[in-house]
mmCIF file of C-alpha atoms (C1' of nucleotides) in Angstrom:
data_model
loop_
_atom_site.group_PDB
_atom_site.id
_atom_site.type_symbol
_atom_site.label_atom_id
_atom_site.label_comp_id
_atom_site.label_asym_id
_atom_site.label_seq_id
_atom_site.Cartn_x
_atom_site.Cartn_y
_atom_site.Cartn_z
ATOM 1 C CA UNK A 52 76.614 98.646 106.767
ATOM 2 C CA UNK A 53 77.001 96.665 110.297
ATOM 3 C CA UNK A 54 75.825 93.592 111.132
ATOM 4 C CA UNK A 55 76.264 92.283 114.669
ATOM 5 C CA UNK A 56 80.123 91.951 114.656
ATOM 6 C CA UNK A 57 80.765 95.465 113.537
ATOM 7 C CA UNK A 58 77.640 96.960 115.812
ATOM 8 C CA UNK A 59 79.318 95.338 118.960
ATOM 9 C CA UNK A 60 82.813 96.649 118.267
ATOM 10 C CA UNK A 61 80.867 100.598 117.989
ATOM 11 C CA UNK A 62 78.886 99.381 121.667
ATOM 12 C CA UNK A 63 82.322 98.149 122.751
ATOM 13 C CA UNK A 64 84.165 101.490 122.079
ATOM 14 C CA UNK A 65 81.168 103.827 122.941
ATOM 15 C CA UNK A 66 80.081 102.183 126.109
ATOM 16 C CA UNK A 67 84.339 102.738 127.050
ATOM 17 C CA UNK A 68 84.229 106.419 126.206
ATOM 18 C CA UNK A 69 80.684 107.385 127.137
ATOM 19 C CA UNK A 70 79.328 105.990 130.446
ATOM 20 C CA UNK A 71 79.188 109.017 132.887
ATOM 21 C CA UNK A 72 79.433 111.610 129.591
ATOM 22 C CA UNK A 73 76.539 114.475 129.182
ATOM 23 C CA UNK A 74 75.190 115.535 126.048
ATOM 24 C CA UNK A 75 76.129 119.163 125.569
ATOM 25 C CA UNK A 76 74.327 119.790 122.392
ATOM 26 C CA UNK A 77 72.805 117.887 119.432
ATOM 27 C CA UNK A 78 73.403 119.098 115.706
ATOM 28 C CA UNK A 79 71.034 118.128 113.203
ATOM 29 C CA UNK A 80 72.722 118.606 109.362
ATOM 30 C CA UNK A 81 69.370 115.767 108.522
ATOM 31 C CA UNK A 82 66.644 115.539 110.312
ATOM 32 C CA UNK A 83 65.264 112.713 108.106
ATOM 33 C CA UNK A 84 67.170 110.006 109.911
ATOM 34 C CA UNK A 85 65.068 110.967 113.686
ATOM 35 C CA UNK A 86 61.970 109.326 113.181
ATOM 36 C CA UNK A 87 58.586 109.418 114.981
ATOM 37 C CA UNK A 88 59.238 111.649 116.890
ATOM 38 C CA UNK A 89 59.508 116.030 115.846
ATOM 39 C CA UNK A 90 62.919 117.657 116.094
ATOM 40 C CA UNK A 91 62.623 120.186 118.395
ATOM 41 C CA UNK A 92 61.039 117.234 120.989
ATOM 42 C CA UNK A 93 63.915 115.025 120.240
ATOM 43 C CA UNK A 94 66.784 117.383 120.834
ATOM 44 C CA UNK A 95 65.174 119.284 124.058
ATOM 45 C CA UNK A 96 64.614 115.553 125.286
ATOM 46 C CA UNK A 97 68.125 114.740 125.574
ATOM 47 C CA UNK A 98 69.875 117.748 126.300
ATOM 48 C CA UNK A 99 72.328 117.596 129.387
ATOM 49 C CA UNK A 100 71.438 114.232 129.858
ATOM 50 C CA UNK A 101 73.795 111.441 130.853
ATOM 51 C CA UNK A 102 74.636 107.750 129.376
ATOM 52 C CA UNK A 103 73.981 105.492 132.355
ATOM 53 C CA UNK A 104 74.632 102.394 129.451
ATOM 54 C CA UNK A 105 75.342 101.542 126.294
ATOM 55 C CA UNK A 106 73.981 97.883 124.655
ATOM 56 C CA UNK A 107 73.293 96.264 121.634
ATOM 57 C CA UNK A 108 70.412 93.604 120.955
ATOM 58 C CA UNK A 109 70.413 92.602 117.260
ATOM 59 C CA UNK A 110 72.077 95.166 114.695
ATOM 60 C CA UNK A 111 70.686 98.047 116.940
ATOM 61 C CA UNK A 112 72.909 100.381 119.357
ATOM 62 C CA UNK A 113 70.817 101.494 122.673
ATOM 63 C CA UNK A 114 71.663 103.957 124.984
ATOM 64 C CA UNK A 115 70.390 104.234 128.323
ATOM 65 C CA UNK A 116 69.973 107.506 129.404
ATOM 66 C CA UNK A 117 67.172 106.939 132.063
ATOM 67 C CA UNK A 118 65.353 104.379 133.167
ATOM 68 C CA UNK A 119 62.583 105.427 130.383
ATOM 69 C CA UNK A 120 64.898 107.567 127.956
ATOM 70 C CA UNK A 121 66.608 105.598 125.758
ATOM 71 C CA UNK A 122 68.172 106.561 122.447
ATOM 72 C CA UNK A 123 68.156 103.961 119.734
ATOM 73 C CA UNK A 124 70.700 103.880 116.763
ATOM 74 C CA UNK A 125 69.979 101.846 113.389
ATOM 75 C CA UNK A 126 72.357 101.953 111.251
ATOM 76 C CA UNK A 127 70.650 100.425 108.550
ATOM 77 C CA UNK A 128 72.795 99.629 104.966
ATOM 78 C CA UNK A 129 74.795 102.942 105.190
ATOM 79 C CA UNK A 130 75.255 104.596 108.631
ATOM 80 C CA UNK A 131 78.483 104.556 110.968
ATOM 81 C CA UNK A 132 79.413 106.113 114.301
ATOM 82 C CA UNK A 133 82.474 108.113 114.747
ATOM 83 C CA UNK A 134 83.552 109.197 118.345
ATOM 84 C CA UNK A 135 85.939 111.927 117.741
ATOM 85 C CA UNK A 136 86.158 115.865 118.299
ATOM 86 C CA UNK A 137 85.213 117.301 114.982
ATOM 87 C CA UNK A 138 82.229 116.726 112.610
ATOM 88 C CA UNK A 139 82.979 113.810 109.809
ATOM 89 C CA UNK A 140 81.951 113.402 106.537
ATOM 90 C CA UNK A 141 78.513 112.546 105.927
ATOM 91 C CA UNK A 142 77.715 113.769 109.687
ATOM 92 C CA UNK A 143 73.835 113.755 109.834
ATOM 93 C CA UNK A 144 73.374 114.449 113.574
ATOM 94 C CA UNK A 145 76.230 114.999 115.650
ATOM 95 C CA UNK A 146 75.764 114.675 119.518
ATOM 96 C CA UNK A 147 78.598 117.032 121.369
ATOM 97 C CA UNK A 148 79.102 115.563 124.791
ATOM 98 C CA UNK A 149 80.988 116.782 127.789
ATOM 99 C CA UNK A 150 84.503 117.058 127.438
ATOM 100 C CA UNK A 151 83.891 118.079 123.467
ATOM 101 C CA UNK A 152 83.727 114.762 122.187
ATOM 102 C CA UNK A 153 81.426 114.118 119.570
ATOM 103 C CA UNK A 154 79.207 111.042 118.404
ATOM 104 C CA UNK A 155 78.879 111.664 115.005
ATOM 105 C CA UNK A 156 76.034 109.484 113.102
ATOM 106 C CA UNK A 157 77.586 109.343 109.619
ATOM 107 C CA UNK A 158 74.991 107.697 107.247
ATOM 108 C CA UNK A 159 75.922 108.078 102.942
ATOM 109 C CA UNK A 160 72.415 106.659 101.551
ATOM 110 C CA UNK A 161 70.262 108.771 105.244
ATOM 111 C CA UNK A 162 68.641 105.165 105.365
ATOM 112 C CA UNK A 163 69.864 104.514 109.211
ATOM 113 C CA UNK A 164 67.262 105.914 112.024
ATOM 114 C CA UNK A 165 67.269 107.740 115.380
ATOM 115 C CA UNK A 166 64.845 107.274 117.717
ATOM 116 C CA UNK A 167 64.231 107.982 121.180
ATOM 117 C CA UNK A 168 61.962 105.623 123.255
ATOM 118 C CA UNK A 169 60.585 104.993 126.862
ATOM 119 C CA UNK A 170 60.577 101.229 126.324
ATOM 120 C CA UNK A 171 63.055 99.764 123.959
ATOM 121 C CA UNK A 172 61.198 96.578 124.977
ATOM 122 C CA UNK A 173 58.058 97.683 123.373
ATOM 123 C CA UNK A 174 59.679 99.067 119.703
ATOM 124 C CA UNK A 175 58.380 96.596 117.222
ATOM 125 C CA UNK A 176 61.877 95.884 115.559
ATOM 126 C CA UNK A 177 63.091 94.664 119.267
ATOM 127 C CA UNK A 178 59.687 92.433 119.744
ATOM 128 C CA UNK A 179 60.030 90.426 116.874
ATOM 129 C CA UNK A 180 63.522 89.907 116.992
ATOM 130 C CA UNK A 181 64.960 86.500 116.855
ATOM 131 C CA UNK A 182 67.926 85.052 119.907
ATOM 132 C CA UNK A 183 71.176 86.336 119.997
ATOM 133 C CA UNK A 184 73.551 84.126 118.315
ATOM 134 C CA UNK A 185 75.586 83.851 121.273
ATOM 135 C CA UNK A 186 72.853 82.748 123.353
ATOM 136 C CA UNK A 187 72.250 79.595 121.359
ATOM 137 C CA UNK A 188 73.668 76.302 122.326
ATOM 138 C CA UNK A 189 73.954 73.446 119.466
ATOM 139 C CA UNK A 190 70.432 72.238 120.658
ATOM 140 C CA UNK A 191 68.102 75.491 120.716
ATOM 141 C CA UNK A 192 69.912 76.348 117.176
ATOM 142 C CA UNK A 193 68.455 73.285 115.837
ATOM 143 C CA UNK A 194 65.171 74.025 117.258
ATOM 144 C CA UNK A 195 64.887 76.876 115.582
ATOM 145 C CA UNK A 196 64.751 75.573 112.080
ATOM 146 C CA UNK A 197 61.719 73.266 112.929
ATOM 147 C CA UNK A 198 58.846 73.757 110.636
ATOM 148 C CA UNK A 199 61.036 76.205 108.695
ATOM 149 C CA UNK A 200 61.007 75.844 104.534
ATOM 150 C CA UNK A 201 62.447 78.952 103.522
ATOM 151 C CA UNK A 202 65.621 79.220 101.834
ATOM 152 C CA UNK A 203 68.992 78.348 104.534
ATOM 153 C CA UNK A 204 70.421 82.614 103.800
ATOM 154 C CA UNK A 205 67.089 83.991 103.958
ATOM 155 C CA UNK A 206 66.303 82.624 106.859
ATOM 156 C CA UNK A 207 69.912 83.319 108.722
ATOM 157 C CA UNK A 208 69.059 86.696 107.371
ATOM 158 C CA UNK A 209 65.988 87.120 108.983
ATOM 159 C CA UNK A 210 66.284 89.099 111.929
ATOM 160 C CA UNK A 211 63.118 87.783 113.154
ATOM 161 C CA UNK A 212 64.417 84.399 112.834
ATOM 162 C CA UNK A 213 67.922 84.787 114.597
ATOM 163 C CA UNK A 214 69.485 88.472 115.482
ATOM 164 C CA UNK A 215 72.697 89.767 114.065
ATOM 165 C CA UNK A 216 73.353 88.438 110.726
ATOM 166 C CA UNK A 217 73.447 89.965 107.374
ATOM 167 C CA UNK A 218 74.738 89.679 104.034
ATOM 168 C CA UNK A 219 78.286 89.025 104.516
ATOM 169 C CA UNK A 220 78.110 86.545 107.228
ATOM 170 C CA UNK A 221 75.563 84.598 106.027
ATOM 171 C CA UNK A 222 77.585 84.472 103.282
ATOM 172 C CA UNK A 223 80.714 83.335 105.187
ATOM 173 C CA UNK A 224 78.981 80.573 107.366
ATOM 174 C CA UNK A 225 77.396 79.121 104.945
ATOM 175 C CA UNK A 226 80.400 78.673 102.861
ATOM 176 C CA UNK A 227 81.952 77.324 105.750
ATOM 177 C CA UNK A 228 79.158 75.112 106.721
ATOM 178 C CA UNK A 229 79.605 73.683 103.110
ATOM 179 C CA UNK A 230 75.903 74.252 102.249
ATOM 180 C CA UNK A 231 73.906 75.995 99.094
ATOM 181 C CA UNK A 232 72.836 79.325 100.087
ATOM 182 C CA UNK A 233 69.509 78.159 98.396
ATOM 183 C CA UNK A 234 69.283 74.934 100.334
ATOM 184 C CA UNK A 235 65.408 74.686 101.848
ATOM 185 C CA UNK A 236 65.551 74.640 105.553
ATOM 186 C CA UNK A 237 63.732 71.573 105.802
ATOM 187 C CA UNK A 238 66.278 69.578 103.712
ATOM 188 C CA UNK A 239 68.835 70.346 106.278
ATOM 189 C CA UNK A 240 69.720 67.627 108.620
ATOM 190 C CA UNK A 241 70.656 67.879 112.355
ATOM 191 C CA UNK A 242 74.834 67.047 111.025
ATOM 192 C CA UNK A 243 74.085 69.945 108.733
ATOM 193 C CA UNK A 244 72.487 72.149 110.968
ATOM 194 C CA UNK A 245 75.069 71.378 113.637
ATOM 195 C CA UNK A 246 77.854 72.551 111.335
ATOM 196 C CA UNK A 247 76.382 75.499 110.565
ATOM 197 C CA UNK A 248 75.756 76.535 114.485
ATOM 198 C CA UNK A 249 80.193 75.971 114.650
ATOM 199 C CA UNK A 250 80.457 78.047 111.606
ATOM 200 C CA UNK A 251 78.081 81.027 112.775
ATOM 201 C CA UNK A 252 79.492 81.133 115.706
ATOM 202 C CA UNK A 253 82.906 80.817 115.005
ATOM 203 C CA UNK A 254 82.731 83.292 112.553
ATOM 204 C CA UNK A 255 81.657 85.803 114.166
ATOM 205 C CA UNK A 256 83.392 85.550 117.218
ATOM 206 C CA UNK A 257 86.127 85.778 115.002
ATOM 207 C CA UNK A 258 84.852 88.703 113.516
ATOM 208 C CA UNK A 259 84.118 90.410 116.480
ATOM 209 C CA UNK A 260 87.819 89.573 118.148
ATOM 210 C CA UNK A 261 88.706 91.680 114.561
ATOM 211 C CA UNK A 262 87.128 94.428 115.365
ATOM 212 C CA UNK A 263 84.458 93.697 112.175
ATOM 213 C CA UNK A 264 84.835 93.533 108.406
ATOM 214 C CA UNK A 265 85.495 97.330 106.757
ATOM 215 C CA UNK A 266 84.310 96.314 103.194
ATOM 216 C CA UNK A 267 82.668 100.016 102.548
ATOM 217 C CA UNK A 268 82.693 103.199 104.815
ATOM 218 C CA UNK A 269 82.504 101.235 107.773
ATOM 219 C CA UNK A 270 85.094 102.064 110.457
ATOM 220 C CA UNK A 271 84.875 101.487 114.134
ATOM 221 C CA UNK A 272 83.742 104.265 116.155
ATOM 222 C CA UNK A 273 87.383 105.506 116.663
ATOM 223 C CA UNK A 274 88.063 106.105 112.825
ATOM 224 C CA UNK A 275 89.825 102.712 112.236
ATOM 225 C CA UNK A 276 89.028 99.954 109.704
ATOM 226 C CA UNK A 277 87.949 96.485 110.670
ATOM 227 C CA UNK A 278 90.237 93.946 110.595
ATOM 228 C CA UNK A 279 87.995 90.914 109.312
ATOM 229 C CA UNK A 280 88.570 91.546 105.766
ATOM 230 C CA UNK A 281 90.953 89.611 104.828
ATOM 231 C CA UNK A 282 89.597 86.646 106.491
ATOM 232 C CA UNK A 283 86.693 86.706 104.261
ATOM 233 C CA UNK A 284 86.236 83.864 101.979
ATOM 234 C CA UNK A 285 83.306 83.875 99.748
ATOM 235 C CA UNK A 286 82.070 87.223 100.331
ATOM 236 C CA UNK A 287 82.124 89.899 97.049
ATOM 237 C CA UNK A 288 84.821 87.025 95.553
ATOM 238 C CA UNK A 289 82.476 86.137 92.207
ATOM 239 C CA UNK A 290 85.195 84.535 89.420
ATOM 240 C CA UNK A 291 87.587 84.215 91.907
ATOM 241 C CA UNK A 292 89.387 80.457 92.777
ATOM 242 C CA UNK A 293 87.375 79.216 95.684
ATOM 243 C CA UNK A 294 90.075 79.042 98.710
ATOM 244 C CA UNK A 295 89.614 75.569 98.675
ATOM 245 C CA UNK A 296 89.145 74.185 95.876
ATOM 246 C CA UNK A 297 89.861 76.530 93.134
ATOM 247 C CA UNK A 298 86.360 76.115 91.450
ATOM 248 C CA UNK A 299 85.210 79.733 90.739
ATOM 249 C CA UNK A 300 83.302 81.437 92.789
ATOM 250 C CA UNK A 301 79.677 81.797 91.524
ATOM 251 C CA UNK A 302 77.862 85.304 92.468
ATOM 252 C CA UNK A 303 73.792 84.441 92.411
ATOM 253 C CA UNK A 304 70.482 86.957 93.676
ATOM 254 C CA UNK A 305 69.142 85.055 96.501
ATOM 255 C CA UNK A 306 66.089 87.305 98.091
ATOM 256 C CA UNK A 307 67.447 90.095 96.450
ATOM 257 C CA UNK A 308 70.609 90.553 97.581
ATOM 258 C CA UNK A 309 73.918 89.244 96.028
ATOM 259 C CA UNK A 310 75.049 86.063 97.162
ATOM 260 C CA UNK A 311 78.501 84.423 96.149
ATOM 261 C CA UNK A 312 79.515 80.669 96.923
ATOM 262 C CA UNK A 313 81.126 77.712 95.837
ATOM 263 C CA UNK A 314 79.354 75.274 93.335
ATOM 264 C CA UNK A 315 81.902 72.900 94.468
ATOM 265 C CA UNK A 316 82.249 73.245 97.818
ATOM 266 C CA UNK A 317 78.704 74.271 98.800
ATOM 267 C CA UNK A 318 75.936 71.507 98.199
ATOM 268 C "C1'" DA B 154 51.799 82.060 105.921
ATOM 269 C "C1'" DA B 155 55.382 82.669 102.755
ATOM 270 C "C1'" DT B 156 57.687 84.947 98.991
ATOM 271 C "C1'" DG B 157 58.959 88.411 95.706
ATOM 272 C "C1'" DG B 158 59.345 93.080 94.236
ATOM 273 C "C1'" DG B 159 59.662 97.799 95.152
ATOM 274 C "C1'" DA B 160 60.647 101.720 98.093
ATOM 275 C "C1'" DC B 161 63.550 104.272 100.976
ATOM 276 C "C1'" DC B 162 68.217 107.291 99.588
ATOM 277 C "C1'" DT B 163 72.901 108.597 97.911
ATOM 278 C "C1'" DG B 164 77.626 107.653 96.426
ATOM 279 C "C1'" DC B 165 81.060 105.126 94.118
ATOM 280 C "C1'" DG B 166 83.438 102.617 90.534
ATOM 281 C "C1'" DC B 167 83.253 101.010 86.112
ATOM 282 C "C1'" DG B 168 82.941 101.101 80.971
ATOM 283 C "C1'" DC B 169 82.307 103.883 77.110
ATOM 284 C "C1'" DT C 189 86.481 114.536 81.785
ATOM 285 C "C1'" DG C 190 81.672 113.319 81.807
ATOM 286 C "C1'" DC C 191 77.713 110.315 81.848
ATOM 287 C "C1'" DG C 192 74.887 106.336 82.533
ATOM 288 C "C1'" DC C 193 74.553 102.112 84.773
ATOM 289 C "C1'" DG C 194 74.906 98.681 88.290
ATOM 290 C "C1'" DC C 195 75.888 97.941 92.725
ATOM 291 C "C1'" DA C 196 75.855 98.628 97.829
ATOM 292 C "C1'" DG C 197 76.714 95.507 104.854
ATOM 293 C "C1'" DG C 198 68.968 96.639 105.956
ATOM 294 C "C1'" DT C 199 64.223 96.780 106.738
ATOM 295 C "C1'" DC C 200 59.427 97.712 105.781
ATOM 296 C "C1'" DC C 201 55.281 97.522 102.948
ATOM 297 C "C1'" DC C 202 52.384 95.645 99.687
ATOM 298 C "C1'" DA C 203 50.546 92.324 96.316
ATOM 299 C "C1'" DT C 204 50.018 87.660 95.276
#
DNA sequence: AATGGGACCTGCGCGC
DNA sequence: TGCGCGCAGGTCCCAT
């Protein structure tokens, strides 16, 4: 479901609501999305314990709980967070903090995870993960892409490659950028590339600013949707006029996933 | 090393 | 109304 636009908007809210909170009582409805780690372990582990922080690196939520206790969120394709004082639907564990508030991890499909760590450092979905977007200027973004030959969206994609971005804003950038989602890397030249570090960025600062895109079930951790929708402009638009040009909007399987673009406009 | 396919899971919307 | 099918915002594992 989130990618990094919609993950920081649930840090944003949590880390507003939560700093200082306790956690009362955890109830498990699933106990398929806390992995590597037994139930009983997880929930004794955390009980009456208090958030000290709440941060994001990538698509994943961490909360700091100790200096070595930290409680890591995926969301994965299907999961949301909702903050609110009741259990939701499709609650799979439901943490009940001071002041009855409750952090419900809502996940349709269970793929999302739970996990509770001493070093978030050390999990292996944290050590291979690619810069922050935001922490790129126009010359390290370039750098990345040297020696690269995959395809331009799988390798936006790749978390390892650069953190944050998934299927709808690759998508969106690269439709921006004006470039073929299955454009090799190494055709890409530094204009290209440079375009495409605007785009990224602008997009989802954009996107962010909007509080993310509600496309599915998403909603922000207070129960609201996103308000990037409407600004989307390739995304789930196959046979639709392209926004600038009119050309229709082409909907192809790039890596697996479904990718839409503009013949026209994308090259 | 890089790439492609399948697995993990369930729900929803569509056409018949 | 009911059923089957295709699709879904992510990541990991395995075979080639």
């Amino acid at each position: 479901m989130p990618e990094l636009p919609e993950v920081e908007t649930i840090r944003r809210y949590l880390s507003r609501k939560l700093l200082g909170k306790t956690i009362q009582e955890i109830v498990i409805e699933d106990a398929r999305l806390i992995k590597g780690i037994p139930v009983q372990q997880f929930t004794a582990a955390i009980q009456g314990k208090t958030v000290q922080d709440v941060f994001r690196r990538g698509k994943v939520i961490l909360i700091k709980f100790a200096p070595e206790l930290f409680l890591v969120l995926h969301l994965r394709i299907s999961g949301w967070l909702i903050l609110s004082g009741q259990k939701e639907k499709f609650s799979r564990v439901i943490f009940v903090f001071s002041g009855s508030s409750m952090l419900n991890f809502c996940d349709s499909r269970l793929l999302g995870e739970i996990r509770l760590v001493k070093d978030w450092q050390e999990l292996p979905i944290i050590k291979k993960m690619g810069p922050e977007p935001f922490a790129l200027n126009r010359e390290s973004f370039i750098a990345l892409f040297k020696g690269k030959k995959s395809k331009i969206k799988t390798l936006l994609m790749d978390q390892a490659f650069i953190a944050g971005i998934g299927n709808i804003y690759a998508q969106e950038s690269l439709f921006c950028a004006g470039i073929h989602p299955e454009r090799h890397a190494s055709s890409l030249g530094a204009q290209e590339l440079g375009k495409l570090y605007l785009c990224i960025k602008d997009i989802l600062k954009a996107a962010v600013a909007k509080k993310g895109s509600s496309v599915d079930t998403y909603r922000t951790a207070e129960g609201k949707s996103g308000g990037y929708e409407p600004l989307l402009r390739v995304y789930q638009r196959q046979n639709k006029p392209c926004f600038d040009c009119k050309t229709p909007v082409i909907r192809a399987v790039v890596n697996g996933r479904g990718t839409c673009f503009c013949p026209q406009c994308q090259k």
